[in-house]
CSV table of C-alpha atoms in Angstrom, one decimal:
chain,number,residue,atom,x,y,z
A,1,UNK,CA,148.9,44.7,192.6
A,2,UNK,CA,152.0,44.4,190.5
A,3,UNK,CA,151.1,41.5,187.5
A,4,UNK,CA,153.0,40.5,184.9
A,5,UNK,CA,151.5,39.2,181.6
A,6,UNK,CA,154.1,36.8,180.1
A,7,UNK,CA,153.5,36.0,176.2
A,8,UNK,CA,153.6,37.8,172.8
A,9,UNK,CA,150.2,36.6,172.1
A,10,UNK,CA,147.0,38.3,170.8
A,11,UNK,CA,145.3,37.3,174.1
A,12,UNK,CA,148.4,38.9,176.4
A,13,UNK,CA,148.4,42.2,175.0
A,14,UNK,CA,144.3,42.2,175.1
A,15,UNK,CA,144.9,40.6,179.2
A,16,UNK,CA,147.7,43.4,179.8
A,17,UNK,CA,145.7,46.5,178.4
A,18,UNK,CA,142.3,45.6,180.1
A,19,UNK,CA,144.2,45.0,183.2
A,20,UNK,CA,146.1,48.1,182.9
A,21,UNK,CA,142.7,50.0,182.2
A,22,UNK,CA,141.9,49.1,185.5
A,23,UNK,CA,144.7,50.9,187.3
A,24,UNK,CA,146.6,47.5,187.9
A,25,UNK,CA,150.9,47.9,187.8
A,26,UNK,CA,150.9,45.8,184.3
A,27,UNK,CA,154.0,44.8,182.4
A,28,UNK,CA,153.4,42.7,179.5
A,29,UNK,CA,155.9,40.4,178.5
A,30,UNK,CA,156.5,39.9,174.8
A,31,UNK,CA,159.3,37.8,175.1
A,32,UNK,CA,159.1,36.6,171.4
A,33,UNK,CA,159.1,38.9,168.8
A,34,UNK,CA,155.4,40.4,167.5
A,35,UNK,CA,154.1,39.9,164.5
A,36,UNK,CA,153.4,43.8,164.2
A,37,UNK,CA,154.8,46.9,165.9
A,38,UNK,CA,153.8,48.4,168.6
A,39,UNK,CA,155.6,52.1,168.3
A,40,UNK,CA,152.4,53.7,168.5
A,41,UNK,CA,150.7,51.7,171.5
A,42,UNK,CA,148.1,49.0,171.5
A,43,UNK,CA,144.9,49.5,169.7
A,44,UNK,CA,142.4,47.0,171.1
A,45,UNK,CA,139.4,46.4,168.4
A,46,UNK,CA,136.2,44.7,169.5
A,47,UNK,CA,133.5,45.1,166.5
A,48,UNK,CA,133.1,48.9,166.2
A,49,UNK,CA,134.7,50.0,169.0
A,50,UNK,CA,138.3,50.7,169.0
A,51,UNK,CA,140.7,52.1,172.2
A,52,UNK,CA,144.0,53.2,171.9
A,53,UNK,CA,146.4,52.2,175.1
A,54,UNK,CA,149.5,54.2,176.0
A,55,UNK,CA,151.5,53.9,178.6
A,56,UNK,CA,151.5,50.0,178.7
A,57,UNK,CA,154.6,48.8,179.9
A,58,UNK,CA,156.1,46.2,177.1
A,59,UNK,CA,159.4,44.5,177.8
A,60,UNK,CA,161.1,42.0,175.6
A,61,UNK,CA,163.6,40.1,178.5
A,62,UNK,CA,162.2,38.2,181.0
A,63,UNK,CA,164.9,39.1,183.8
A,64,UNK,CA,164.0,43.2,183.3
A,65,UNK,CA,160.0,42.1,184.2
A,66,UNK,CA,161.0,39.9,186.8
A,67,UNK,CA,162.9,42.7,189.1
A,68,UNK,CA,161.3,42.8,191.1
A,69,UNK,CA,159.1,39.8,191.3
A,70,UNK,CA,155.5,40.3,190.6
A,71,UNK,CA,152.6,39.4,193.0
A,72,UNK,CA,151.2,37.5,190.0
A,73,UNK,CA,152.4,36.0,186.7
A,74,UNK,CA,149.9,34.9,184.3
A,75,UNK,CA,151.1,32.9,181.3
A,76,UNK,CA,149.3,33.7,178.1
A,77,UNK,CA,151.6,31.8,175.5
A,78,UNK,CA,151.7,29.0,173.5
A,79,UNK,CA,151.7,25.8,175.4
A,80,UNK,CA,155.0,24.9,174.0
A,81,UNK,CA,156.5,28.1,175.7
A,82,UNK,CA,155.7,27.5,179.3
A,83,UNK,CA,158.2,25.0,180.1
A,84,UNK,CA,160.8,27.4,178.8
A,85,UNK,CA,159.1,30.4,181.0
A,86,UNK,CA,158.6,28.2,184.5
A,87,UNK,CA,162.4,27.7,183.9
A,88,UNK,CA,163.0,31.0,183.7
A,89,UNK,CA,161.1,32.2,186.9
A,90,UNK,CA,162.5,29.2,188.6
A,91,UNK,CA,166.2,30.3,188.3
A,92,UNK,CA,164.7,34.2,189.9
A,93,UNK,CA,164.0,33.5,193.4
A,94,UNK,CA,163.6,30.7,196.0
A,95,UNK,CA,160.2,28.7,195.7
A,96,UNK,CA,158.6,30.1,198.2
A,97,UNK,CA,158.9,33.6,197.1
A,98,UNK,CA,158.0,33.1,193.8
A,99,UNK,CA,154.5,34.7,192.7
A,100,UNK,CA,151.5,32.9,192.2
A,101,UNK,CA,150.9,31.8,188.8
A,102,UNK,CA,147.4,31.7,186.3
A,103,UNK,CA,148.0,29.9,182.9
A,104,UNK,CA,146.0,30.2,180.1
A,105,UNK,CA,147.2,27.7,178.0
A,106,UNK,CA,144.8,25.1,176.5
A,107,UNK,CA,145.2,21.3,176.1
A,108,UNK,CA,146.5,19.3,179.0
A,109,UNK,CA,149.7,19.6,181.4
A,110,UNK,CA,149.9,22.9,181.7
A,111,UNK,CA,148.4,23.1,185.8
A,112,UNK,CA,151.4,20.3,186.5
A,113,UNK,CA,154.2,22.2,185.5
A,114,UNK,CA,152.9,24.9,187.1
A,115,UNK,CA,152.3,22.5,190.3
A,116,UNK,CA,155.3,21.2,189.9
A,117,UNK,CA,157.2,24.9,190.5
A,118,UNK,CA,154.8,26.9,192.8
A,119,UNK,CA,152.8,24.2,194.5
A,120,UNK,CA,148.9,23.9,194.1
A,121,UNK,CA,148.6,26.8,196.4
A,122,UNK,CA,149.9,29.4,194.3
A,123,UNK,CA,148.8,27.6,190.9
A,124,UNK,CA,145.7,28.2,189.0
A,125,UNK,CA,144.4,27.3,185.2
A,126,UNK,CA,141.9,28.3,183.3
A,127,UNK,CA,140.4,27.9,180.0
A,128,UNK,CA,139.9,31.0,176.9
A,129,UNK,CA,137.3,30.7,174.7
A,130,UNK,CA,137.3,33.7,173.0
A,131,UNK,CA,139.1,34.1,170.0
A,132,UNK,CA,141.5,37.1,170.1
A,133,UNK,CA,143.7,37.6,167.0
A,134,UNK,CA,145.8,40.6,165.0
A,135,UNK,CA,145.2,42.7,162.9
């Protein structure tokens, strides 16, 4: 399955590398700039434990991770960016082949504008709890 992880956030490079771990076609997105550099991979730390991940794909422009079109796109931004991303995959393809969508944004809205694009059967939302940060 061919997913794309859309947001320079702690919790989209954690999303991309586990997903990648798990033999999945990842590219993650980091379509704002980081607040550290990733030359030498992604290091994901959980207490003691640390793993290294190479051979992540990171892009920085949307229209190199949308050719060709995922299966999925799961937004794992700021709220305040998906507006500006839905706009972006809207201008890609026609609606209906767009990919299904997963947000991970908290507070309200972001299922409708996801709605709004794909249509509820292609649109899913969930809620984080976990704290993921850098370091």
């Amino acid at each position: 399955m061919r997913l794309l992880i859309w947001g320079a956030s702690p919790l989209g490079g954690w999303l991309a590398a586990r997903l990648y771990q798990a033999q999945h076609e990842v590219i993650w997105l980091a379509d704002t700039p980081l607040p550290i550099p990733l030359t030498g991979g992604l290091e994901l730390v959980s207490g003691q434990s640390r793993q290294k991940i190479n051979g992540l794909r990171i892009l920085t422009e949307p229209q190199d991770a949308l050719k060709p079109l995922p299966e999925w796109v799961i937004f794992a931004m700021p709220a305040w960016g998906l507006s500006r991303a839905l706009t972006t995959l809207a201008m890609t393809a026609a609606p209906e082949k767009l990919p299904h969508a997963l947000s991970l944004q908290p507070g309200m809205g972001s299922l409708e504008k996801l709605t709004s694009l794909l249509g509820a059967e292609k649109s899913l939302r969930a809620v984080v709890t976990r704290e993921f940060t850098w370091t």
